Coordinates of C-alpha atoms in Angstrom, one line a residue:
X1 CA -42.7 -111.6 -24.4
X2 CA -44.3 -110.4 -20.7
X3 CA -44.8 -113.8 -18.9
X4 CA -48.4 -114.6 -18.9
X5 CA -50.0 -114.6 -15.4
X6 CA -52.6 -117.1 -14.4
X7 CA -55.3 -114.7 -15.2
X8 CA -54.2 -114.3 -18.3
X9 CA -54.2 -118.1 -19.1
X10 CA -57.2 -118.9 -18.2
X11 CA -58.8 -115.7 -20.6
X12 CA -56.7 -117.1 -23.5
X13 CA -58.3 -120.5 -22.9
X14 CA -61.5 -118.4 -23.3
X15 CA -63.0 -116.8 -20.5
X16 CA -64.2 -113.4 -20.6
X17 CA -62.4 -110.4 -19.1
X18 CA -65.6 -108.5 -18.7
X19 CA -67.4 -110.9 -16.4
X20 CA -64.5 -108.6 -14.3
X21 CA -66.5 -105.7 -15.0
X22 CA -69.9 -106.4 -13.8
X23 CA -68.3 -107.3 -10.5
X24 CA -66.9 -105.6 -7.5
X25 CA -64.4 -102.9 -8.3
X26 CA -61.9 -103.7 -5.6
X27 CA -58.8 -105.8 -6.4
X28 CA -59.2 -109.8 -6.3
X29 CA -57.6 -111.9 -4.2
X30 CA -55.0 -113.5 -6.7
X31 CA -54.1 -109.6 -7.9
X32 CA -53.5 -108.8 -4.3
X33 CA -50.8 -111.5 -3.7
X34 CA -49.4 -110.5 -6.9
X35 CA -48.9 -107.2 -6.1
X36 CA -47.7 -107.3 -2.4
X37 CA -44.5 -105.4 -3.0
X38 CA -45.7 -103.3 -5.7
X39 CA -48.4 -100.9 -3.4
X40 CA -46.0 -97.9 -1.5
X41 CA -48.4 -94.8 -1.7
X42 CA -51.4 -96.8 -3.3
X43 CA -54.6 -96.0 -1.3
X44 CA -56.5 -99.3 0.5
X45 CA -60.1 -97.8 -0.3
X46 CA -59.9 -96.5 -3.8
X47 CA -62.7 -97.0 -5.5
X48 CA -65.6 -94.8 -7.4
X49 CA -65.9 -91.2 -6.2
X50 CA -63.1 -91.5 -4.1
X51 CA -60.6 -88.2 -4.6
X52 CA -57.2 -90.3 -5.3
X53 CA -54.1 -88.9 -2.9
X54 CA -51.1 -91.0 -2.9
X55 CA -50.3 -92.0 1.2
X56 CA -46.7 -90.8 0.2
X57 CA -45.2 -88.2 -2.6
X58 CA -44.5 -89.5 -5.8
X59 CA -43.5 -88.9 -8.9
X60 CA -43.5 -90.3 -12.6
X61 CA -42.1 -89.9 -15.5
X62 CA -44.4 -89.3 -18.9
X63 CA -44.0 -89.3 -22.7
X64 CA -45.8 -85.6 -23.2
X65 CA -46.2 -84.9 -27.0
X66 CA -45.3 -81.0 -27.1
X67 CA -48.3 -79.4 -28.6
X68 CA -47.0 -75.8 -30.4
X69 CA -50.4 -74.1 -30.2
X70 CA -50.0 -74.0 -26.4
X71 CA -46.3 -75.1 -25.7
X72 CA -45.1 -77.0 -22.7
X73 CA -44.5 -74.4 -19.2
X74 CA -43.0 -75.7 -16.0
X75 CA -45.2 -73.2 -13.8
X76 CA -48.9 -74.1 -15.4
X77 CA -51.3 -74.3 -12.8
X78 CA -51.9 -77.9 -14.1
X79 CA -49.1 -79.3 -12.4
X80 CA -48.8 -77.6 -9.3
X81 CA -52.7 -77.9 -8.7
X82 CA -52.3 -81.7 -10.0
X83 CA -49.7 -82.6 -7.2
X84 CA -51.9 -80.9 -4.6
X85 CA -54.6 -83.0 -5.4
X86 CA -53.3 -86.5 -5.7
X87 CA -49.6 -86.1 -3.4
X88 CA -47.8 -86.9 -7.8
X89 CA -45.6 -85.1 -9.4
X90 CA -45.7 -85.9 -13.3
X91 CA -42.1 -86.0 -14.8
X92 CA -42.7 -85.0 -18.7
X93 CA -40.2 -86.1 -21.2
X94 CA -41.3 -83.5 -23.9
X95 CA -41.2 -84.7 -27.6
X96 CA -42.4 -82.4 -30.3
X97 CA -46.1 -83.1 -32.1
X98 CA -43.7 -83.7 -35.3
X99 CA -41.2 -86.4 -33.9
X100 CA -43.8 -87.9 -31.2
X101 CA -44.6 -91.5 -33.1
X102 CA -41.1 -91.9 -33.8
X103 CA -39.6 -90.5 -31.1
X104 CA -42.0 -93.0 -28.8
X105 CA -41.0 -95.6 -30.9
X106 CA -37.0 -95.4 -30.7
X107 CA -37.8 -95.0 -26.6
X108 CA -39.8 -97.7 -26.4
X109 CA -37.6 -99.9 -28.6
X110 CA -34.4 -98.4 -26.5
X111 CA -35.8 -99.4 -23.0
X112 CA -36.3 -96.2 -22.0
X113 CA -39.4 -95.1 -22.4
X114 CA -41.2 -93.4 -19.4
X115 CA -43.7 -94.9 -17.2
X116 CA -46.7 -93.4 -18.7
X117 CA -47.1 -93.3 -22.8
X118 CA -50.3 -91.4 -23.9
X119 CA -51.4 -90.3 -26.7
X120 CA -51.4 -92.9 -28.7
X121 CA -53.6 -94.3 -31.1
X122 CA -54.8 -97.7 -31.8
X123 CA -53.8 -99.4 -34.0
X124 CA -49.8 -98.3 -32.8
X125 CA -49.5 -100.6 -29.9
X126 CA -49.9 -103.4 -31.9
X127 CA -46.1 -102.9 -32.8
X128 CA -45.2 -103.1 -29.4
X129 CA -46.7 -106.2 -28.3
X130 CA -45.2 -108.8 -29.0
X131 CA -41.6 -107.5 -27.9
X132 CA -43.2 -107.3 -24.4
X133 CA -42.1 -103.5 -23.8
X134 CA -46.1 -102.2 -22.6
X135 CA -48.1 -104.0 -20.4
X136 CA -51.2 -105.8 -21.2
X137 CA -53.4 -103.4 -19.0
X138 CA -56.6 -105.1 -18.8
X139 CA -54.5 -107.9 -16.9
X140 CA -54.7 -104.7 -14.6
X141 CA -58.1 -103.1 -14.4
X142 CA -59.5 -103.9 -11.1
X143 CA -56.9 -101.8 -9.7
X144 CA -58.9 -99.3 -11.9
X145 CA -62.7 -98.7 -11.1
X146 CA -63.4 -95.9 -12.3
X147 CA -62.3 -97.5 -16.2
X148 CA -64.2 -100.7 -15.1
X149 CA -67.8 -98.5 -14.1
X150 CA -67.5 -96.3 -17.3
X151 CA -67.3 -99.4 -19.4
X152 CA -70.1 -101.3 -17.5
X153 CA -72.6 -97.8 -17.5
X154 CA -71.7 -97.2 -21.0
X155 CA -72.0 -100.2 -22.3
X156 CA -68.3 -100.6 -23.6
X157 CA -67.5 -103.9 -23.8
X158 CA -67.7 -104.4 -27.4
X159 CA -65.1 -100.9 -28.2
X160 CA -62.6 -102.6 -25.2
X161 CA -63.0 -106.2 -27.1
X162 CA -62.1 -104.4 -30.4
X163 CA -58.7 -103.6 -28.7
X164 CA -57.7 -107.2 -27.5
X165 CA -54.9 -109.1 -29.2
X166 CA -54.1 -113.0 -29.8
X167 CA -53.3 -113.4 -25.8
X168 CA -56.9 -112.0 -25.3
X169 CA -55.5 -109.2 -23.3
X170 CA -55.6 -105.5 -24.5
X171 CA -52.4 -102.9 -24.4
X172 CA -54.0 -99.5 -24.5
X173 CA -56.4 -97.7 -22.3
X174 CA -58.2 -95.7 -24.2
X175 CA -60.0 -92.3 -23.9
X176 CA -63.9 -93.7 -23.4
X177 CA -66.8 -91.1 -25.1
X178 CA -70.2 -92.1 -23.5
X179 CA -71.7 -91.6 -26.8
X180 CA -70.2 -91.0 -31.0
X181 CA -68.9 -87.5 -30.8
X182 CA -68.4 -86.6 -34.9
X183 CA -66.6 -83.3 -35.0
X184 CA -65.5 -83.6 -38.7
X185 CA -67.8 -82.0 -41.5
X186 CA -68.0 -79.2 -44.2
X187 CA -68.2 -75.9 -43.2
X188 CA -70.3 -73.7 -45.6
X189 CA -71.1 -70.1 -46.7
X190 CA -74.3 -69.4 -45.4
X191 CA -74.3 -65.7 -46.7
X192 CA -74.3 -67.8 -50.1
X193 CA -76.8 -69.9 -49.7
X194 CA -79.4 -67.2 -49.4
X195 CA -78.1 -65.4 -52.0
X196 CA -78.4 -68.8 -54.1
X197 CA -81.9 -69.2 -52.5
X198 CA -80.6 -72.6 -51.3
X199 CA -81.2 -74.9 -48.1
X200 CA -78.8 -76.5 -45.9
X201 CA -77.4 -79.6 -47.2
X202 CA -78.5 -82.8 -45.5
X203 CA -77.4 -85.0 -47.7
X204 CA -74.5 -86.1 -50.2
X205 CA -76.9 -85.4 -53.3
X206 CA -78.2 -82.2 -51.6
X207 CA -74.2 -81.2 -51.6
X208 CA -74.2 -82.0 -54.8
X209 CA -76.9 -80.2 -56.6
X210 CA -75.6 -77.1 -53.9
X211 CA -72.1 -77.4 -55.9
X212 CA -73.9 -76.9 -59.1
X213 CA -75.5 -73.9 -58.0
X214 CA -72.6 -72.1 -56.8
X215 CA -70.8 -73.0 -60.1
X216 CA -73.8 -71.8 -62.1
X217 CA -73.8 -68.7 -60.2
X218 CA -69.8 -68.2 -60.6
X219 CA -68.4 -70.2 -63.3
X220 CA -64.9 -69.5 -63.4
X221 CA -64.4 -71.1 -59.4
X222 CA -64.2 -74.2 -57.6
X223 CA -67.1 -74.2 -55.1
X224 CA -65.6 -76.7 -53.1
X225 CA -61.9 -76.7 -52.1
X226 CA -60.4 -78.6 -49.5
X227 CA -57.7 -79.1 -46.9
X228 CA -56.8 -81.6 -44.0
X229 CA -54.5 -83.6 -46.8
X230 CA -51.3 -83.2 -45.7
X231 CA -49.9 -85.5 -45.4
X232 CA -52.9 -87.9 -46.0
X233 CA -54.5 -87.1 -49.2
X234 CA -57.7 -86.0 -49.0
X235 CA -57.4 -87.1 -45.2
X236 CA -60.6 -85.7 -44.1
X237 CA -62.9 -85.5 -47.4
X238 CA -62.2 -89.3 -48.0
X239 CA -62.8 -90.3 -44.6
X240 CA -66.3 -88.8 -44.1
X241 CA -67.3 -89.8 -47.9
X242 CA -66.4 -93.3 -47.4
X243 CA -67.9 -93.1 -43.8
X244 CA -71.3 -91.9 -44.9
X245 CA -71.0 -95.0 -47.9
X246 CA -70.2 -97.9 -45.0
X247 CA -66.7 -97.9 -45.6
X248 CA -63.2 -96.4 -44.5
X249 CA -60.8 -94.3 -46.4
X250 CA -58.5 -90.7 -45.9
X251 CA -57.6 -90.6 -42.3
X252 CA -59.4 -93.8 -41.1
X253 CA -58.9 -96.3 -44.0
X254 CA -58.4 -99.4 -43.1
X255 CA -57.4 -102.4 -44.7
X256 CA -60.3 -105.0 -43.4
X257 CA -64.1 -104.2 -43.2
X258 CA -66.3 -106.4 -41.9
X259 CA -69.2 -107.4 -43.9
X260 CA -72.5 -108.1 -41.6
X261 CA -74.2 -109.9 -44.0
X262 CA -71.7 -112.2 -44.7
X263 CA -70.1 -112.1 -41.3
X264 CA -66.8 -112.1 -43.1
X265 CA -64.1 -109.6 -43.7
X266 CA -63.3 -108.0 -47.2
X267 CA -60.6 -105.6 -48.3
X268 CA -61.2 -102.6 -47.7
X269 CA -60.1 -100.9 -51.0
X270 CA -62.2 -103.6 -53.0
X271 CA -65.1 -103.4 -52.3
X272 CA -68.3 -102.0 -53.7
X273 CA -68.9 -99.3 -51.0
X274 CA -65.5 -98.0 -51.5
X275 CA -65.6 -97.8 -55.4
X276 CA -69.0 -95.7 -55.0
X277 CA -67.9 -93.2 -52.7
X278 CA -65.0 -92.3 -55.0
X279 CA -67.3 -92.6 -58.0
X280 CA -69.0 -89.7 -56.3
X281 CA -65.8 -87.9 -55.1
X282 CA -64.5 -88.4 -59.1
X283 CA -68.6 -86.8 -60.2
X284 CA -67.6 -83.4 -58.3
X285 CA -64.2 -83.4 -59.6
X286 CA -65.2 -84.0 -63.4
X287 CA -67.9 -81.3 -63.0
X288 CA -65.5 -78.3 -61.6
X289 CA -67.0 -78.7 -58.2
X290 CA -64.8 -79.8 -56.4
X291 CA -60.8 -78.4 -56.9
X292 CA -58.6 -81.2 -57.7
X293 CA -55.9 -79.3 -56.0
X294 CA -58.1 -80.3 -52.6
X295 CA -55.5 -83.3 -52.7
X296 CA -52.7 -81.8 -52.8
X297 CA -52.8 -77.8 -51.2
X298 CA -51.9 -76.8 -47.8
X299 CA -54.3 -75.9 -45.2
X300 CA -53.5 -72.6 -45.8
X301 CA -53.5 -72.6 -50.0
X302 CA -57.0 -73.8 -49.4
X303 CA -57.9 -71.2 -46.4
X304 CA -57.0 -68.6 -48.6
X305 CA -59.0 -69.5 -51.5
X306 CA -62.0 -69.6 -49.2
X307 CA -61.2 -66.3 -47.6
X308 CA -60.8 -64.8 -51.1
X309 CA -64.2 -66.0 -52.2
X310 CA -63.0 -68.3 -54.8
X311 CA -64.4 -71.4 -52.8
X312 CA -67.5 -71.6 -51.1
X313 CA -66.9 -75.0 -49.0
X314 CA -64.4 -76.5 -47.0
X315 CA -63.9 -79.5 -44.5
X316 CA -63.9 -78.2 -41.1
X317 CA -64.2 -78.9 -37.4
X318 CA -65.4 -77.1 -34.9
X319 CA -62.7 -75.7 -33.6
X320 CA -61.5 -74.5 -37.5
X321 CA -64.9 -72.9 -38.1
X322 CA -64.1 -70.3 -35.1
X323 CA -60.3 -69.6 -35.1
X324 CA -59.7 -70.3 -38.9
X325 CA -62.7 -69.6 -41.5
X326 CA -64.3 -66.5 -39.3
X327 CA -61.4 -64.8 -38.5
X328 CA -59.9 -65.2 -42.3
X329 CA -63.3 -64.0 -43.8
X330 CA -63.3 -61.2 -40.9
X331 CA -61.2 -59.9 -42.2
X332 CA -61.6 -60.0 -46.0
X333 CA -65.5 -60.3 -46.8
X334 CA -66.6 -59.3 -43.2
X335 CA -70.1 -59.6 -45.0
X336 CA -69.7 -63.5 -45.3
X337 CA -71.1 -65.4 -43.3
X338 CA -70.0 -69.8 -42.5
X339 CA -71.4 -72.3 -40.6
X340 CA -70.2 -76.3 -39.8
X341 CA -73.3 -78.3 -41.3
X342 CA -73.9 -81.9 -39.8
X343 CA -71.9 -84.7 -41.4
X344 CA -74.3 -85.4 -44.9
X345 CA -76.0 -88.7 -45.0
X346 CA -75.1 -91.0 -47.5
X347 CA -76.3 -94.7 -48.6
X348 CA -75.0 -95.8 -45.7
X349 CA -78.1 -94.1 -44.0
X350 CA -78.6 -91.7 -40.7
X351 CA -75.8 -92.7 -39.0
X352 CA -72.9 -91.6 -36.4
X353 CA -69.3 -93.5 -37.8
X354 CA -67.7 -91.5 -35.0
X355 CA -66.1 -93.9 -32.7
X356 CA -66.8 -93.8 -28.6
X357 CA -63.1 -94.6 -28.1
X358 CA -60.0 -92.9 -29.2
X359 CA -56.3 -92.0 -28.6
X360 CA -54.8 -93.6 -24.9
X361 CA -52.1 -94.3 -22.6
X362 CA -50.0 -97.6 -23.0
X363 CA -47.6 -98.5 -19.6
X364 CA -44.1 -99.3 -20.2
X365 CA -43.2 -103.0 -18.3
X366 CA -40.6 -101.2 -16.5
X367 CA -43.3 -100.0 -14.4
X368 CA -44.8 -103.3 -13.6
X369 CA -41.7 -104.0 -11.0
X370 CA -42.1 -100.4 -9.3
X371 CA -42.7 -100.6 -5.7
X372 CA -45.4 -97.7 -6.2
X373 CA -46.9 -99.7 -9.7
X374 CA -50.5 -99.9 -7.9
X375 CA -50.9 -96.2 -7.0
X376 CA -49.7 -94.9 -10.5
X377 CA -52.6 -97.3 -12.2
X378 CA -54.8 -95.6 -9.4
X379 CA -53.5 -91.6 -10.2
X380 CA -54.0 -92.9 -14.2
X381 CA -57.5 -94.2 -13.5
X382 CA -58.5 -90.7 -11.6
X383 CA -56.7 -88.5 -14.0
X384 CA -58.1 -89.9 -17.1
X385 CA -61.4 -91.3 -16.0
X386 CA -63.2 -90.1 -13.0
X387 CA -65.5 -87.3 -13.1
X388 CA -63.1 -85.6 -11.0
X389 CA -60.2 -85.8 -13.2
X390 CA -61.5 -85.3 -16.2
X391 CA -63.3 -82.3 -15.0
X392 CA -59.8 -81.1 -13.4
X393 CA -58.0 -82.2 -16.9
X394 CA -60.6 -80.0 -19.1
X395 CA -62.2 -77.2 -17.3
X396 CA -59.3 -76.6 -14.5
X397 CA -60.0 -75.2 -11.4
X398 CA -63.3 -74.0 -10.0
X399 CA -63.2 -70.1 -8.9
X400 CA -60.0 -69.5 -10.8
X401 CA -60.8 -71.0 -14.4
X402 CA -64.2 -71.5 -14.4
X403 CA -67.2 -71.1 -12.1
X404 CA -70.4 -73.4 -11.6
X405 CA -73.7 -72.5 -11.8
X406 CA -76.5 -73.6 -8.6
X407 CA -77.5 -77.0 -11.7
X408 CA -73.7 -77.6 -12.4
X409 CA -73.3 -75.9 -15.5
X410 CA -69.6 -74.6 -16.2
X411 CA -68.6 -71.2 -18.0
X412 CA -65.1 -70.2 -17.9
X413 CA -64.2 -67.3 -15.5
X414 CA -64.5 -63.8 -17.2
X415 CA -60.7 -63.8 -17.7
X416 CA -60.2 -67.1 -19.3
X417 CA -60.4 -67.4 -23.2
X418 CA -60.5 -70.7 -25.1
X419 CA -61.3 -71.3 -29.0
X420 CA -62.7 -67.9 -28.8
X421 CA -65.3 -68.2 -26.2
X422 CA -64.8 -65.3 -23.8
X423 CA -62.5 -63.7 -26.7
X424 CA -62.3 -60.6 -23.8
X425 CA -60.4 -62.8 -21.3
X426 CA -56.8 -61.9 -21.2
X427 CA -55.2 -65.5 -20.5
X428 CA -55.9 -68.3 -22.1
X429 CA -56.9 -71.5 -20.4
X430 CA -54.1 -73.6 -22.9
X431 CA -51.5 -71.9 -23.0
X432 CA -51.4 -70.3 -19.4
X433 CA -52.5 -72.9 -17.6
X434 CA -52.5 -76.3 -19.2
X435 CA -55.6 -77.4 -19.0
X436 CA -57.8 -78.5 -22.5
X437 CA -54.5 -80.0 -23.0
X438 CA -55.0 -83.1 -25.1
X439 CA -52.9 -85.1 -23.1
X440 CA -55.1 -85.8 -20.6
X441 CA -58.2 -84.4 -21.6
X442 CA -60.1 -86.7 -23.5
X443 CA -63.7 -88.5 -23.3
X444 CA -66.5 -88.6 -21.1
X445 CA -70.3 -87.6 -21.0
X446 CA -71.9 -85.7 -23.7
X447 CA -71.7 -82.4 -21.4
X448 CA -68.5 -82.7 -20.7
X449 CA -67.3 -83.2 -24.0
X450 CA -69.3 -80.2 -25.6
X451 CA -68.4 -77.9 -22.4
X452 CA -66.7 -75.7 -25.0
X453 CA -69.1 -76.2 -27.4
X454 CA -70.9 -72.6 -28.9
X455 CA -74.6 -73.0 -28.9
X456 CA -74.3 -73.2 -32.8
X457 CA -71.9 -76.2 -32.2
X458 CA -74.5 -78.4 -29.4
X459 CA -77.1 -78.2 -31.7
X460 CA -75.3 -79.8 -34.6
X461 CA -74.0 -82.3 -32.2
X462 CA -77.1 -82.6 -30.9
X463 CA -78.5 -83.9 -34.9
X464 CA -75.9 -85.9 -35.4
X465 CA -76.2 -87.5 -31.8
X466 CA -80.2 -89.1 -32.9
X467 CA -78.1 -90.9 -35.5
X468 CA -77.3 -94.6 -35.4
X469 CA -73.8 -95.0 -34.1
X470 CA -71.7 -97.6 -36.6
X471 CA -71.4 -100.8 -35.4
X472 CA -67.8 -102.0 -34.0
X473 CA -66.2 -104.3 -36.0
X474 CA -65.5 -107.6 -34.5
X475 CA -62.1 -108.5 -32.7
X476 CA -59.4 -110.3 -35.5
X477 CA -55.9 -109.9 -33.8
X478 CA -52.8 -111.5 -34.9
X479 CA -50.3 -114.0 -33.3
X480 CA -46.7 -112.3 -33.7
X481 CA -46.5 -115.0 -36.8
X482 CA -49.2 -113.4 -38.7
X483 CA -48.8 -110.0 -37.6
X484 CA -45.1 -109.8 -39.0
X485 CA -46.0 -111.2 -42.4
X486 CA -49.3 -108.7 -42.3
X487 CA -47.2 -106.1 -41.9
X488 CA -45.0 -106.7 -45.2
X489 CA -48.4 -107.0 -47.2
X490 CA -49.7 -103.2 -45.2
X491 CA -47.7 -101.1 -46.9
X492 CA -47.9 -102.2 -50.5
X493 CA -51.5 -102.7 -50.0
X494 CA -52.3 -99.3 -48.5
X495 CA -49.7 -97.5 -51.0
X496 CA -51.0 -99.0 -53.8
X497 CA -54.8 -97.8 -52.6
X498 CA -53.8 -94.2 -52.0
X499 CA -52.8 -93.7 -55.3
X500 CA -55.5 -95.2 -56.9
X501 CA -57.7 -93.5 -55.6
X502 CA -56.6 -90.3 -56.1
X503 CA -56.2 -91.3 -59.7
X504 CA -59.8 -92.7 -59.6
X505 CA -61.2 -89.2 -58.0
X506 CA -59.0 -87.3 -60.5
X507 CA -60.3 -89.1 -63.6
X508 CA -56.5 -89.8 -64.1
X509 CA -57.7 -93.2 -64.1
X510 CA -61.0 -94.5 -65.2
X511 CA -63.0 -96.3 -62.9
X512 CA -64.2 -98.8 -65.9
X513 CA -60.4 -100.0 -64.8
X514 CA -61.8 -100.8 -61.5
X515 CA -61.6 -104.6 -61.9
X516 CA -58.3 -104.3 -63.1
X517 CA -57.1 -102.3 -59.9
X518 CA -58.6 -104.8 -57.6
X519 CA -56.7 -107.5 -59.9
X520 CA -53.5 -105.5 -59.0
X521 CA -54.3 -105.5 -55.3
X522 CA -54.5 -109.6 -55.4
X523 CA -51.4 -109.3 -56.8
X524 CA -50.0 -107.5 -53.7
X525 CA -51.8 -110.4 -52.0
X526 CA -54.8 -109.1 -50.6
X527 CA -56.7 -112.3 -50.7
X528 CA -54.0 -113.8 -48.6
X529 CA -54.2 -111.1 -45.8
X530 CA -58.2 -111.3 -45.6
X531 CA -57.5 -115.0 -45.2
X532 CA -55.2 -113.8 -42.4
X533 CA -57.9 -111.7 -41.1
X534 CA -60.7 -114.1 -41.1
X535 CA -58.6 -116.9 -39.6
X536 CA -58.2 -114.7 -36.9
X537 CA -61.5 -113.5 -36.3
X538 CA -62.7 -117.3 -36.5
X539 CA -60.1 -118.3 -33.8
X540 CA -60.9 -115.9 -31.6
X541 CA -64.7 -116.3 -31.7
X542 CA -64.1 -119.9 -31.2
X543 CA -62.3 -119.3 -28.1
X544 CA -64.0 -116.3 -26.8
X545 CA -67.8 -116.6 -27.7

């Protein structure tokens, strides 16, 4: 494993990282001997606000996951605008969307993985760890003060101490929202809803007695059927049910939830909360309201059922409202009419579950030992969070991709399209020039992130942003010990919950067998790893506070 540095033994015996934060953002004085031969092309006064320009041209390589909706070009303005900026030249090692976890993996196992690893998702560097092939960043943050002021100003300390592992250091550097941004929901036919003489839906129970009047009205459909479940199962649907019930499932399930009451962890799949959002998922399904094939379909098997008026509701983000549902019904019922409604409120209450951190960049170790190690953290830290860069990485370039207004406000230049905004513009500001590319544009302040936001879109986001974000669940990281015999109880665990709950939802099972299915997951030992999981959370509040 990476040797531990002095900093890093004296966190482990329990000091806290972020008393770093509220300090100085300049390097300290044991970093600076420690990195003597490891600054060639850094700059001596980086620091907030400061436009980062290496002293010398470099270059590094990167894992870039190849996105197929706006496919990687050598001539983007991107990179040549990038390198004029900051004196770096990115070298991508392209890997297709489909192969990128494994592909990172096998790289990362083999050595050679590049410098710079992005987008990648926590909890995926835990695997990484405790072979010593990334770095443990935050041993590294002064060198980065633009991270270090977002997570001071924004109040991040408790997201960044979710990420931290048995050595107290965290692996990831992760893209930093200033506040919840919830994107998924349901998208609905409005047209239908007048017809139906029906309000919007603000609530599970409102979505439900909606349901039964679009079934009354047209007996023979499915009002609601779904997509997003390939290849999770009712990815989407499950995940925002659970969500708005206090409790993970679909896309975000995982397999420990803290309880605040008891300040203890439970299993996930056990627990009360869980077993009523299904009962409510298994309600639509038993009443026609809801097409079991959701589960199963493609995205497009379920698109064309809504497009053909045989479903009335679908799961939907912004971005699938414009460029999928509009266009299909364009050009089908151009009469319909379908909006994105704010995530519905559950028992759970008014709340945002959307998280204020999300995919990041992990740094190989090979990159520790380069001579130019310092001025790639400061190009990272610039790129990925200063206003600057993450300005650059979204909008582009002022006067030739978008233009500011005399209060700041962007727009995109008349010839620039994006997710059908200026749907006049002849190039588009993805695939021509690289920019909105979600390898390095990610996070930031509320007007950043809804730049591309229709007016439609800011004021659903602007509901759903009164709501109570959900609390972060306390740290609980392994030692390499536990997290290898965690890992042999995962996958049973999670396997055995997927398919019960499908079978629960699809009354293929009845949930008067819930006790028994809970029985079956102590059999696959989930006792044993939420005694894993609490041990850990204990030891590390012990030794962290």
């Amino acid at each position: 494993m990476y040797r531990l540095s002095r900093r890093t033994a004296i966190l482990a015996a329990g000091a806290s990282m972020f008393t770093l934060v509220a300090c100085d953002t300049g390097p300290d004085e044991s970093e600076s001997e420690d990195l003597d031969g490891n600054r060639a092309g850094a700059m001596a006064d980086y620091k907030v606000g400061t436009q980062f320009k290496a002293t010398e041209a470099l270059s590094f390589s990167i894992l870039y996951n190849n996105h197929p909706s706006y496919a990687l070009k050598d001539d983007w303005l991107f990179w040549s605008e990038l390198t004029k900026r900051t004196n770096v030249k990115l070298e991508p090692v392209a890997v297709p969307l489909s192969d990128y976890e494994q592909k990172r993996s096998l790289l990362i196992g083999a050595g050679d993985a590049p410098f710079i690893i992005p987008k990648t998702y926590h909890p995926a560097e835990n695997a990484f760890v405790s072979s010593g092939a990334i770095l443990p960043v935050s041993e590294y943050i002064d060198l980065m003060p633009n991270l270090k002021d977002k997570i001071a100003k924004w109040n991040l300390k408790p997201e960044m101490d979710s990420l931290r592992q048995q050595d107290n250091n965290f692996y990831l550097l992760p893209g930093l929202h200033e506040k919840p941004w919830q994107d998924y929901s349901i998208a609905v036919r409005t047209d239908v809803l007048k017809q139906l003489n029906l309000e919007t839906p603000k609530t599970w129970d409102d979505v439900y007695t909606m349901l039964k009047a679009m079934k009354a009205a047209n007996p023979s459909s499915y009002p609601f059927s779904d997509r997003f479940s390939k290849p999770t199962p009712g990815g989407n649907l499950i995940n925002i049910v659970t969500a708005s019930w206090g409790s993970f499932g679909g896309w975000n399930y995982q397999h420990a939830k803290f309880n605040d009451s008891t300040k203890k962890f439970e299993y996930t799949g056990a627990t009360d909360a869980y077993k009523q959002a299904l009962e409510y998922l298994h309600k639509l399904v038993a009443e026609g309201l809801l097409d079991p094939e959701s589960f199963t379909q493609s995205d497009d098997q379920a698109r064309q059922k809504l497009a053909n008026g045989k479903s009335f509701v679908i799961s939907s983000n912004a971005q699938t409202l414009v460029n999928d549902y509009r266009n299909d019904l364009a050009k089908t019922i151009p009469s319909a009419t379908i909006a994105k409604i704010p995530l519905p409120i559950g028992p759970a209450g008014e709340i945002n579950p959307a998280s204020r951190t999300e995919n990041g960049v992990m740094i190989s170790k090979k990159a520790r030992e380069s001579k130019n190690f310092v001025a790639m953290m400061q190009f990272i830290d610039w790129l990925y969070y200063s206003d600057a860069g993450q300005e650059f990485a979204k909008w582009g370039v002022e006067g030739t991709t978008f233009t500011k207004d005399g209060s700041g406000k962007r727009s995109l230049a008349p010839d620039v399209n994006v997710i059908g905004l200026n749907p006049k513009g002849t190039k588009h500001l993805q695939k021509d020039f690289g920019f909105y590319n979600g390898v390095f544009a990610y996070g930031g302040p509320p007007e950043l992130v809804n730049g591309f936001f229709s007016a439609e879109e800011q004021e659903v986001q602007k509901q759903q942003a009164n709501r109570k974000p959900v609390a972060v669940q306390p740290p609980a990281p392994f030692t390499d010990e536990e997290r290898e015999q965690a890992t042999l109880w995962e996958t049973p665990l999670k396997d055995h919950v997927t398919q019960m709950t499908l079978k629960f939802i699809l009354g293929q099972r009845p949930l008067s067998e819930w006790n028994a299915y809970v029985a079956e997951l102590k059999a696959k030992n989930s006792d044993q790893y939420i005694n894993l999981v609490n041990k850990a959370y204990d030891r590390f509040k012990k030794a962290n506070g």
